[in-house]
Every structure is written in structure tokens, then in C-alpha cells.
Amino acid sequence: MRSNFKNLLPVILPACIMYFAACNQPAKTTTTTTTMTDSTSQATLPPAKGFEKTLDGKQGHLYLLKNKNGVQAAIANYGAHLVGLLIPDKAGKLTDVAIGFDDIDSYKKALSNYYGATIGRYGNRIAKGHFTLEGKAYTLFINNKPNSLHGGKVGFNDVMWDAKQIDDHTITLTYLSKDMEEGYPGNLQCKVTYELTDDNAVKISYEATTDKTTVVNLTNHSYFNLNGAGSGTILNHTVQFKAANFTPVDSTLIPTGKIVPVAGTPFDFSTATTIGARIETKDEQLKNGKGYDHNYVLDKHDITTPVATVIGDLSGIKMEIFTEEPGLQFYSGNFMDGSNTIWGGKKDEHRTGFAMETQHFPDSPNQPQFPTTTLKPGQTYKTVTIYKFSVNK
Ligand code: GLA
């Protein structure tokens, strides 16, 4: 017992110091984040400085959320990004599980990857950038040939939101997307609330209202690496989904319109399987996606039971996803190519992060058989997704 305890000391001590340090911070830390360092290389969050830039006449900041366990999240009002998320691993070491950058310019350089961003007005692709609503045709910017992706040229990820930090746990961000911005009809008033709960969950609540009939599909595009951002491949993470079906895509990643069972395909994650186990299988869908880049049709569920569980093989960190959305885009970081330097100094190498974007299905405005993404005046778009973290037992 005694010698075990001795062995654990180097791990426990820094964890305790971190914990008490975190508890002693001032209640309001709206513009500075805590950089926590010690000899065991605990992960840290980027300093606020790189986010204090003015854009469209609005001041940028980096906001810090924290809970009673020393868990911390950094949120930028630029693009309503989740910039970093420090979670204790199986040894109690704080690990940054969400890939981020240390300044706005780096986010702008890596714009097409959408690291940690809030996505809107429409998450994922709309075929050829066209849709028709109440008999009127709309044209969007083609930013992912031949389609429009994640809101178009200047999506919600690339604008300055208004932020209000409510308390240590909660921040609310609002953005007014004007009528015909990026080709979408209606003034869309959006609100995204990030809450870091005391059970180590990041709860993201979305709300939107419009003054003209429009389409809306908001999501978060965090790239997770549960072994730690910059720690290498995510291919050995295990994934489990509660989804018997998915929406196959054509070679431009637009759903074919069919809903197809995953059973017997490399898309079957109904039992925990590593991401890498079948990713190189000769399969038309894996070829189209250059790996996993597909929308799962979640089995009937509500917000109380997880629809997805992912475990980091080295850290033991488990992430469970709860959502009110009908779909989940599983993206295995296939377009990551090492051309960006992430917070922590490492390159964003191929498949060193994965995204789990809870959403309505891609191209729904053109596919009436999918759950609708239409929002009318007088209605309120409201949806919640929770990413909950623990150590796998
Ligand atoms: C989504 C898309 C992918 C890719 C990433 C960002 O997950 O489905 O094809 O565009 O965003 O790089």
C-alpha cells in the first residue's frame, strides 16, 4: 500500500496543487486564462492576448470557464470557438482534449478545418449551394466545390460574437446573421450557451429565431484527441455509437438520400471498436469520405442517454455525447495535413483529431425525406448537446 502511494505521489501532488490553485482563482476571469505549468507537463490553456483583436468593430476576448474539479475550458467570442478543454486523465493529469490555436490569425489560416468552431447558419453541405424554400430559390457561396459547406464563405465560425460571461461555469454568445447574409433568408438571431458543469460536462445550448422562413442547422466542430491535443493519432481511440443506420454520400459528400444499415459495413460501431480498425478497408463510402466523414442516423434517443462514447487509448479519458439532434457527423480528421501549428506547438497531422458534430442531416433543405431544418417566424430553434468526460473504469 505504502509503496504504491509513494509511486503515485508524483502524480497526486501536482494534481492537488492544480486543484487548489484552480479553486483560489478570482471568481471573474473574463479576459485572462490561467496558464498552469509544473514539472509533470500538465496541459495549459492559451493566454488571452491572441484573442484580443477587433473585428467588424467588435472586441475579441478569451473567456475561461472552470468547475470545482479543476476542469477548465477556454471560449473565444471569435467564431464562438471552444479553444481548449482541460480534463484529468487516468493519472489525474490535466489533458487538453480539444485542439485549438493561440490566436485569431491562426484560426483564420486554418479556416477550412473549422477547429473548435460554432458552425452556422447551416452545418455541413448543401448540394451545389442551392435550395428552394416556399417556392423561392436561394443561392449560396460554393466554398467546397461543388457544394456550400458550413455556412459558406464567412460562416458563423469567422465572425465576432457578442459574449456575456454569466459566472465561472457559463458563457452566452449571441450573433445576428442578417437577412441574405451568405445567401440565407431572414434575420437570424442566434444564441449559443456553453456551460461547464461540476460533473465534467460541456453543455452547449443553441437557440435561434428568424423574421423570415429560413433553414438552420447549428453545431460545434471541435476536434477532440482524448490522449491530448498534439499527442498523435486518434486511430486507436475506441468509438461506440447508438446508430443502426447512416446516410451514405456521393463522391462530393452529399447524401444520396438513402438511409442504410451500418450492420456488416466498416461503419458499424454498435460495439466499441477502434477508429482505425477498418478505416483502410476497400469500401466505396470510405473512399468517398477519404475515411469517416459521414452522418449517423441516431437511434431513437433523448438527452438522458449517450448516443456516442469515445475512449482515449493512452489517457483513459472517456467522452460521452448526449444530444437532442437526430444525426451525428463522424469525421476522422481526413483533411488534417500538418500544415498548421496548434496550441502546444505540435502540427495538425493527418487524423490526430476527430469531430463528432451533432446535427440535422447534411443537405436536408434539398432532401424532404430527412428531418426538416426549416425555421419559421414565431418558432424557436432550440437544441442541446452535451460532451461529458470521465475516466474509463
Ligand atoms: C466536416 C465535413 C468534412 C470537412 C470538415 C472540415 O466534418 O463533413 O468534410 O469539411 O468538416 O474540414
GROMACS .gro file of C-alpha atoms and ligand atoms in nm:
model
  405
    1MET     CA    1   0.000   0.000   0.000
    2ARG     CA    2   0.262   0.242   0.125
    3SER     CA    3   0.498   0.192  -0.162
    4ASN     CA    4   0.207   0.219  -0.408
    5PHE     CA    5   0.117   0.551  -0.256
    6LYS     CA    6   0.480   0.661  -0.287
    7ASN     CA    7   0.477   0.571  -0.654
    8LEU     CA    8   0.165   0.773  -0.704
    9LEU     CA    9   0.294   1.080  -0.523
   10PRO     CA   10   0.446   1.249  -0.829
   11VAL     CA   11   0.103   1.226  -0.990
   12ILE     CA   12  -0.121   1.306  -0.692
   13LEU     CA   13   0.077   1.602  -0.561
   14PRO     CA   14   0.070   1.813  -0.876
   15ALA     CA   15  -0.296   1.724  -0.924
   16CYS     CA   16  -0.376   1.853  -0.572
   17ILE     CA   17  -0.173   2.169  -0.626
   18MET     CA   18  -0.356   2.230  -0.952
   19TYR     CA   19  -0.690   2.169  -0.786
   20PHE     CA   20  -0.634   2.414  -0.504
   21ALA     CA   21  -0.476   2.668  -0.736
   22ALA     CA   22  -0.785   2.649  -0.953
   23CYS     CA   23  -1.017   2.693  -0.653
   24ASN     CA   24  -0.833   3.004  -0.543
   25GLN     CA   25  -0.870   3.191  -0.865
   26PRO     CA   26  -1.073   3.509  -0.869
   27ALA     CA   27  -1.438   3.448  -0.943
   28LYS     CA   28  -1.434   3.651  -1.264
   29THR     CA   29  -1.155   3.577  -1.507
   30THR     CA   30  -1.311   3.708  -1.819
   31THR     CA   31  -1.009   3.820  -2.012
   32THR     CA   32  -0.724   3.610  -1.885
   33THR     CA   33  -0.678   3.239  -1.876
   34THR     CA   34  -0.467   3.059  -1.624
   35THR     CA   35  -0.150   2.910  -1.757
   36MET     CA   36  -0.079   2.620  -1.531
   37THR     CA   37   0.261   2.464  -1.557
   38ASP     CA   38   0.459   2.225  -1.348
   39SER     CA   39   0.719   1.958  -1.393
   40THR     CA   40   0.469   1.688  -1.495
   41SER     CA   41   0.374   1.893  -1.802
   42GLN     CA   42   0.012   1.948  -1.721
   43ALA     CA   43  -0.166   2.091  -2.020
   44THR     CA   44  -0.244   2.461  -2.019
   45LEU     CA   45  -0.484   2.690  -2.198
   46PRO     CA   46  -0.361   2.960  -2.436
   47PRO     CA   47  -0.320   3.312  -2.299
   48ALA     CA   48  -0.597   3.560  -2.377
   49LYS     CA   49  -0.371   3.800  -2.566
   50GLY     CA   50  -0.401   3.638  -2.909
   51PHE     CA   51  -0.780   3.674  -2.899
   52GLU     CA   52  -0.795   4.041  -2.807
   53LYS     CA   53  -0.833   4.167  -3.159
   54THR     CA   54  -1.103   4.390  -3.303
   55LEU     CA   55  -1.305   4.252  -3.592
   56ASP     CA   56  -1.609   4.413  -3.756
   57GLY     CA   57  -1.582   4.680  -3.483
   58LYS     CA   58  -1.619   4.420  -3.210
   59GLN     CA   59  -1.362   4.341  -2.945
   60GLY     CA   60  -1.238   3.983  -2.914
   61HIS     CA   61  -1.167   3.811  -2.583
   62LEU     CA   62  -1.086   3.468  -2.450
   63TYR     CA   63  -1.312   3.356  -2.166
   64LEU     CA   64  -1.236   3.096  -1.904
   65LEU     CA   65  -1.486   2.851  -1.759
   66LYS     CA   66  -1.394   2.627  -1.467
   67ASN     CA   67  -1.558   2.383  -1.233
   68LYS     CA   68  -1.494   2.253  -0.882
   69ASN     CA   69  -1.274   1.969  -1.012
   70GLY     CA   70  -1.020   2.198  -1.176
   71VAL     CA   71  -1.158   2.128  -1.523
   72GLN     CA   72  -1.125   2.434  -1.746
   73ALA     CA   73  -1.249   2.543  -2.084
   74ALA     CA   74  -1.145   2.843  -2.293
   75ILE     CA   75  -1.402   3.000  -2.524
   76ALA     CA   76  -1.335   3.277  -2.777
   77ASN     CA   77  -1.610   3.508  -2.891
   78TYR     CA   78  -1.438   3.500  -3.231
   79GLY     CA   79  -1.637   3.221  -3.403
   80ALA     CA   80  -1.772   3.113  -3.061
   81HIS     CA   81  -1.482   2.866  -3.061
   82LEU     CA   82  -1.406   2.611  -2.795
   83VAL     CA   83  -1.034   2.686  -2.784
   84GLY     CA   84  -0.921   2.436  -2.523
   85LEU     CA   85  -1.058   2.195  -2.266
   86LEU     CA   86  -0.852   2.061  -1.976
   87ILE     CA   87  -0.972   1.725  -1.843
   88PRO     CA   88  -0.794   1.499  -1.591
   89ASP     CA   89  -0.667   1.171  -1.737
   90LYS     CA   90  -0.643   0.836  -1.558
   91ALA     CA   91  -0.338   0.962  -1.362
   92GLY     CA   92  -0.510   1.289  -1.271
   93LYS     CA   93  -0.301   1.488  -1.519
   94LEU     CA   94  -0.486   1.771  -1.690
   95THR     CA   95  -0.501   1.697  -2.061
   96ASP     CA   96  -0.616   1.937  -2.332
   97VAL     CA   97  -0.865   1.722  -2.523
   98ALA     CA   98  -0.980   1.986  -2.774
   99ILE     CA   99  -0.745   2.108  -3.047
  100GLY     CA  100  -0.704   2.485  -3.058
  101PHE     CA  101  -0.476   2.773  -3.154
  102ASP     CA  102  -0.331   3.059  -2.955
  103ASP     CA  103  -0.459   3.344  -3.168
  104ILE     CA  104  -0.726   3.457  -3.411
  105ASP     CA  105  -0.485   3.474  -3.705
  106SER     CA  106  -0.407   3.103  -3.671
  107TYR     CA  107  -0.780   3.024  -3.670
  108LYS     CA  108  -0.816   3.232  -3.986
  109LYS     CA  109  -0.527   3.049  -4.152
  110ALA     CA  110  -0.687   2.713  -4.072
  111LEU     CA  111  -1.039   2.831  -4.153
  112SER     CA  112  -1.131   2.539  -4.379
  113ASN     CA  113  -1.071   2.296  -4.092
  114TYR     CA  114  -1.321   2.466  -3.857
  115TYR     CA  115  -1.122   2.373  -3.545
  116GLY     CA  116  -1.345   2.410  -3.238
  117ALA     CA  117  -1.585   2.642  -3.419
  118THR     CA  118  -1.954   2.706  -3.386
  119ILE     CA  119  -2.093   2.625  -3.729
  120GLY     CA  120  -2.381   2.809  -3.896
  121ARG     CA  121  -2.609   2.902  -4.049
  122TYR     CA  122  -2.607   2.551  -4.190
  123GLY     CA  123  -2.382   2.274  -4.056
  124ASN     CA  124  -2.237   2.056  -4.333
  125ARG     CA  125  -2.309   2.063  -4.706
  126ILE     CA  126  -2.590   2.197  -4.919
  127ALA     CA  127  -2.568   2.046  -5.267
  128LYS     CA  128  -2.441   2.286  -5.532
  129GLY     CA  129  -2.525   2.575  -5.295
  130HIS     CA  130  -2.891   2.573  -5.398
  131PHE     CA  131  -3.218   2.520  -5.218
  132THR     CA  132  -3.579   2.624  -5.254
  133LEU     CA  133  -3.799   2.742  -4.971
  134GLU     CA  134  -4.167   2.830  -5.002
  135GLY     CA  135  -4.123   2.836  -5.379
  136LYS     CA  136  -3.825   3.073  -5.376
  137ALA     CA  137  -3.480   2.966  -5.494
  138TYR     CA  138  -3.173   3.061  -5.292
  139THR     CA  139  -2.808   3.051  -5.395
  140LEU     CA  140  -2.520   3.012  -5.154
  141PHE     CA  141  -2.147   3.057  -5.186
  142ILE     CA  142  -1.963   2.747  -5.311
  143ASN     CA  143  -1.673   2.708  -5.071
  144ASN     CA  144  -1.630   2.332  -5.102
  145LYS     CA  145  -1.664   2.257  -5.471
  146PRO     CA  146  -1.924   2.190  -5.596
  147ASN     CA  147  -2.112   2.248  -5.268
  148SER     CA  148  -2.163   2.501  -4.993
  149LEU     CA  149  -2.014   2.387  -4.661
  150HIS     CA  150  -2.064   2.502  -4.301
  151GLY     CA  151  -2.232   2.835  -4.377
  152GLY     CA  152  -2.039   2.946  -4.687
  153LYS     CA  153  -1.762   3.200  -4.732
  154VAL     CA  154  -1.793   3.373  -4.396
  155GLY     CA  155  -1.968   3.129  -4.167
  156PHE     CA  156  -2.054   3.178  -3.800
  157ASN     CA  157  -1.705   3.043  -3.727
  158ASP     CA  158  -1.546   3.355  -3.876
  159VAL     CA  159  -1.746   3.636  -3.715
  160MET     CA  160  -1.718   3.810  -3.382
  161TRP     CA  161  -2.000   3.713  -3.146
  162ASP     CA  162  -2.121   3.921  -2.853
  163ALA     CA  163  -2.030   3.743  -2.533
  164LYS     CA  164  -2.160   3.765  -2.181
  165GLN     CA  165  -1.997   3.559  -1.910
  166ILE     CA  166  -2.272   3.472  -1.663
  167ASP     CA  167  -2.049   3.311  -1.399
  168ASP     CA  168  -1.747   3.078  -1.372
  169HIS     CA  169  -1.944   2.799  -1.536
  170THR     CA  170  -2.139   2.971  -1.809
  171ILE     CA  171  -2.097   3.198  -2.107
  172THR     CA  172  -2.359   3.311  -2.355
  173LEU     CA  173  -2.271   3.421  -2.707
  174THR     CA  174  -2.510   3.594  -2.944
  175TYR     CA  175  -2.492   3.675  -3.312
  176LEU     CA  176  -2.734   3.835  -3.554
  177SER     CA  177  -2.699   3.687  -3.900
  178LYS     CA  178  -2.859   3.943  -4.127
  179ASP     CA  179  -3.122   3.876  -4.392
  180MET     CA  180  -2.947   3.730  -4.702
  181GLU     CA  181  -2.609   3.706  -4.530
  182GLU     CA  182  -2.430   3.431  -4.723
  183GLY     CA  183  -2.749   3.398  -4.929
  184TYR     CA  184  -2.973   3.276  -4.645
  185PRO     CA  185  -3.311   3.446  -4.597
  186GLY     CA  186  -3.420   3.609  -4.273
  187ASN     CA  187  -3.255   3.794  -3.987
  188LEU     CA  188  -3.148   3.504  -3.768
  189GLN     CA  189  -3.088   3.592  -3.405
  190CYS     CA  190  -2.866   3.316  -3.258
  191LYS     CA  191  -2.761   3.234  -2.907
  192VAL     CA  192  -2.508   2.971  -2.802
  193THR     CA  193  -2.451   2.895  -2.435
  194TYR     CA  194  -2.151   2.697  -2.314
  195GLU     CA  195  -2.180   2.560  -1.963
  196LEU     CA  196  -1.906   2.366  -1.786
  197THR     CA  197  -2.083   2.158  -1.523
  198ASP     CA  198  -1.946   2.014  -1.200
  199ASP     CA  199  -1.979   1.662  -1.341
  200ASN     CA  200  -1.717   1.748  -1.605
  201ALA     CA  201  -1.952   1.804  -1.894
  202VAL     CA  202  -1.956   2.078  -2.154
  203LYS     CA  203  -2.318   2.154  -2.227
  204ILE     CA  204  -2.384   2.354  -2.543
  205SER     CA  205  -2.732   2.501  -2.588
  206TYR     CA  206  -2.831   2.662  -2.916
  207GLU     CA  207  -3.123   2.892  -2.981
  208ALA     CA  208  -3.235   3.087  -3.287
  209THR     CA  209  -3.531   3.287  -3.413
  210THR     CA  210  -3.597   3.436  -3.755
  211ASP     CA  211  -3.817   3.701  -3.916
  212LYS     CA  212  -3.846   3.513  -4.250
  213THR     CA  213  -3.869   3.142  -4.322
  214THR     CA  214  -3.513   3.007  -4.336
  215VAL     CA  215  -3.303   2.697  -4.274
  216VAL     CA  216  -3.081   2.649  -3.971
  217ASN     CA  217  -2.851   2.371  -3.852
  218LEU     CA  218  -2.603   2.474  -3.583
  219THR     CA  219  -2.328   2.255  -3.445
  220ASN     CA  220  -1.988   2.257  -3.282
  221HIS     CA  221  -1.683   2.146  -3.478
  222SER     CA  222  -1.438   2.062  -3.201
  223TYR     CA  223  -1.160   1.824  -3.294
  224PHE     CA  224  -1.101   1.600  -2.998
  225ASN     CA  225  -0.794   1.398  -2.917
  226LEU     CA  226  -0.865   1.231  -2.584
  227ASN     CA  227  -0.498   1.146  -2.540
  228GLY     CA  228  -0.424   1.518  -2.562
  229ALA     CA  229  -0.409   1.767  -2.847
  230GLY     CA  230  -0.092   1.708  -3.046
  231SER     CA  231  -0.027   1.367  -2.889
  232GLY     CA  232  -0.053   1.171  -3.215
  233THR     CA  233  -0.305   0.953  -3.393
  234ILE     CA  234  -0.668   0.913  -3.292
  235LEU     CA  235  -0.690   0.580  -3.475
  236ASN     CA  236  -0.657   0.380  -3.152
  237HIS     CA  237  -0.942   0.558  -2.977
  238THR     CA  238  -1.246   0.332  -2.940
  239VAL     CA  239  -1.582   0.457  -3.057
  240GLN     CA  240  -1.932   0.332  -2.994
  241PHE     CA  241  -2.249   0.476  -3.147
  242LYS     CA  242  -2.616   0.411  -3.086
  243ALA     CA  243  -2.693   0.428  -3.456
  244ALA     CA  244  -2.813   0.139  -3.668
  245ASN     CA  245  -2.810   0.349  -3.985
  246PHE     CA  246  -2.614   0.615  -4.165
  247THR     CA  247  -2.657   0.836  -4.470
  248PRO     CA  248  -2.419   0.728  -4.747
  249VAL     CA  249  -2.275   1.002  -4.967
  250ASP     CA  250  -2.169   1.060  -5.326
  251SER     CA  251  -1.813   1.149  -5.418
  252THR     CA  252  -1.880   1.516  -5.324
  253LEU     CA  253  -2.001   1.413  -4.977
  254ILE     CA  254  -2.367   1.490  -5.044
  255PRO     CA  255  -2.606   1.225  -4.903
  256THR     CA  256  -2.751   1.002  -5.172
  257GLY     CA  257  -3.083   1.033  -4.988
  258LYS     CA  258  -3.082   0.673  -4.870
  259ILE     CA  259  -3.077   0.565  -4.508
  260VAL     CA  260  -2.870   0.249  -4.494
  261PRO     CA  261  -2.797  -0.001  -4.213
  262VAL     CA  262  -2.440   0.001  -4.083
  263ALA     CA  263  -2.451  -0.371  -3.999
  264GLY     CA  264  -2.186  -0.566  -4.186
  265THR     CA  265  -2.002  -0.250  -4.301
  266PRO     CA  266  -1.695  -0.063  -4.166
  267PHE     CA  267  -1.947   0.193  -4.038
  268ASP     CA  268  -2.081  -0.039  -3.769
  269PHE     CA  269  -1.973   0.099  -3.431
  270SER     CA  270  -2.257  -0.061  -3.237
  271THR     CA  271  -1.990  -0.230  -3.026
  272ALA     CA  272  -1.680  -0.040  -2.915
  273THR     CA  273  -1.425  -0.053  -3.200
  274THR     CA  274  -1.113   0.149  -3.269
  275ILE     CA  275  -1.141   0.421  -3.532
  276GLY     CA  276  -0.850   0.267  -3.720
  277ALA     CA  277  -0.969  -0.094  -3.720
  278ARG     CA  278  -1.143  -0.073  -4.058
  279ILE     CA  279  -1.063   0.275  -4.188
  280GLU     CA  280  -0.839   0.141  -4.467
  281THR     CA  281  -1.094  -0.118  -4.585
  282LYS     CA  282  -1.172  -0.108  -4.956
  283ASP     CA  283  -1.518   0.041  -4.936
  284GLU     CA  284  -1.687   0.292  -5.164
  285GLN     CA  285  -1.813   0.503  -4.873
  286LEU     CA  286  -1.475   0.518  -4.702
  287LYS     CA  287  -1.331   0.615  -5.040
  288ASN     CA  288  -1.586   0.895  -5.085
  289GLY     CA  289  -1.517   1.029  -4.736
  290LYS     CA  290  -1.139   0.970  -4.751
  291GLY     CA  291  -1.209   0.793  -4.423
  292TYR     CA  292  -1.504   0.854  -4.191
  293ASP     CA  293  -1.688   1.174  -4.283
  294HIS     CA  294  -2.046   1.056  -4.255
  295ASN     CA  295  -2.371   1.137  -4.086
  296TYR     CA  296  -2.501   0.871  -3.847
  297VAL     CA  297  -2.877   0.844  -3.807
  298LEU     CA  298  -2.901   0.818  -3.431
  299ASP     CA  299  -3.139   0.556  -3.290
  300LYS     CA  300  -3.439   0.691  -3.103
  301HIS     CA  301  -3.297   0.873  -2.802
  302ASP     CA  302  -3.335   1.166  -2.569
  303ILE     CA  303  -3.083   1.386  -2.390
  304THR     CA  304  -3.056   1.149  -2.090
  305THR     CA  305  -2.868   0.863  -2.258
  306PRO     CA  306  -2.542   0.885  -2.453
  307VAL     CA  307  -2.555   0.837  -2.830
  308ALA     CA  308  -2.178   0.809  -2.863
  309THR     CA  309  -1.890   0.704  -2.639
  310VAL     CA  310  -1.524   0.756  -2.726
  311ILE     CA  311  -1.225   0.644  -2.517
  312GLY     CA  312  -0.865   0.763  -2.549
  313ASP     CA  313  -0.641   0.456  -2.551
  314LEU     CA  314  -0.349   0.622  -2.371
  315SER     CA  315  -0.526   0.865  -2.136
  316GLY     CA  316  -0.824   0.651  -2.037
  317ILE     CA  317  -1.039   0.962  -2.085
  318LYS     CA  318  -1.392   0.876  -2.184
  319MET     CA  319  -1.619   1.117  -2.368
  320GLU     CA  320  -1.994   1.056  -2.383
  321ILE     CA  321  -2.215   1.258  -2.614
  322PHE     CA  322  -2.577   1.338  -2.535
  323THR     CA  323  -2.786   1.529  -2.783
  324GLU     CA  324  -3.133   1.630  -2.892
  325GLU     CA  325  -3.023   1.620  -3.257
  326PRO     CA  326  -3.121   1.332  -3.489
  327GLY     CA  327  -2.777   1.298  -3.651
  328LEU     CA  328  -2.407   1.295  -3.579
  329GLN     CA  329  -2.133   1.365  -3.833
  330PHE     CA  330  -1.834   1.149  -3.751
  331TYR     CA  331  -1.526   1.298  -3.912
  332SER     CA  332  -1.190   1.128  -3.864
  333GLY     CA  333  -0.970   1.428  -3.942
  334ASN     CA  334  -0.905   1.314  -4.300
  335PHE     CA  335  -0.823   1.664  -4.426
  336MET     CA  336  -0.575   1.737  -4.149
  337ASP     CA  337  -0.237   1.761  -4.318
  338GLY     CA  338   0.017   1.902  -4.075
  339SER     CA  339   0.012   2.250  -4.225
  340ASN     CA  340  -0.095   2.426  -3.904
  341THR     CA  341   0.078   2.457  -3.568
  342ILE     CA  342  -0.171   2.402  -3.287
  343TRP     CA  343  -0.160   2.532  -2.929
  344GLY     CA  344   0.113   2.332  -2.759
  345GLY     CA  345   0.347   2.361  -3.057
  346LYS     CA  346   0.262   2.045  -3.250
  347LYS     CA  347   0.143   2.021  -3.612
  348ASP     CA  348  -0.211   1.922  -3.700
  349GLU     CA  349  -0.103   1.597  -3.860
  350HIS     CA  350  -0.340   1.368  -4.051
  351ARG     CA  351  -0.602   1.208  -3.825
  352THR     CA  352  -0.470   1.345  -3.498
  353GLY     CA  353  -0.818   1.474  -3.412
  354PHE     CA  354  -1.175   1.368  -3.475
  355ALA     CA  355  -1.502   1.559  -3.477
  356MET     CA  356  -1.845   1.447  -3.362
  357GLU     CA  357  -2.083   1.708  -3.495
  358THR     CA  358  -2.436   1.663  -3.363
  359GLN     CA  359  -2.672   1.795  -3.625
  360HIS     CA  360  -2.962   1.758  -3.864
  361PHE     CA  361  -2.859   1.568  -4.174
  362PRO     CA  362  -2.645   1.728  -4.445
  363ASP     CA  363  -2.833   1.874  -4.742
  364SER     CA  364  -3.170   1.847  -4.565
  365PRO     CA  365  -3.307   2.159  -4.744
  366ASN     CA  366  -3.291   1.951  -5.066
  367GLN     CA  367  -3.395   1.620  -4.916
  368PRO     CA  368  -3.756   1.641  -4.790
  369GLN     CA  369  -3.741   1.284  -4.654
  370PHE     CA  370  -3.488   1.399  -4.389
  371PRO     CA  371  -3.600   1.572  -4.065
  372THR     CA  372  -3.670   1.935  -4.152
  373THR     CA  373  -3.426   2.220  -4.090
  374THR     CA  374  -3.680   2.488  -4.179
  375LEU     CA  375  -3.739   2.759  -3.920
  376LYS     CA  376  -4.034   2.995  -3.949
  377PRO     CA  377  -4.104   3.329  -3.785
  378GLY     CA  378  -4.264   3.272  -3.446
  379GLN     CA  379  -4.081   2.941  -3.396
  380THR     CA  380  -3.772   2.900  -3.177
  381TYR     CA  381  -3.490   2.669  -3.282
  382LYS     CA  382  -3.365   2.509  -2.961
  383THR     CA  383  -3.123   2.222  -2.924
  384VAL     CA  384  -2.878   2.091  -2.664
  385THR     CA  385  -2.566   1.876  -2.691
  386ILE     CA  386  -2.350   1.759  -2.400
  387TYR     CA  387  -1.993   1.629  -2.412
  388LYS     CA  388  -1.930   1.456  -2.078
  389PHE     CA  389  -1.588   1.343  -1.962
  390SER     CA  390  -1.475   1.083  -1.711
  391VAL     CA  391  -1.204   0.823  -1.670
  392ASN     CA  392  -1.287   0.486  -1.819
  393LYS     CA  393  -1.329   0.223  -1.548
  394GLA     C1  394  -1.696   1.844  -4.181
  394GLA     C2  395  -1.707   1.794  -4.318
  394GLA     C3  396  -1.574   1.748  -4.365
  394GLA     C4  397  -1.471   1.857  -4.354
  394GLA     C5  398  -1.467   1.906  -4.215
  394GLA     C6  399  -1.374   2.025  -4.203
  394GLA     O1  400  -1.676   1.743  -4.091
  394GLA     O2  401  -1.804   1.694  -4.334
  394GLA     O3  402  -1.582   1.702  -4.495
  394GLA     O4  403  -1.506   1.963  -4.439
  394GLA     O5  404  -1.595   1.943  -4.172
  394GLA     O6  405  -1.254   2.010  -4.267
   0.00000   0.00000   0.00000
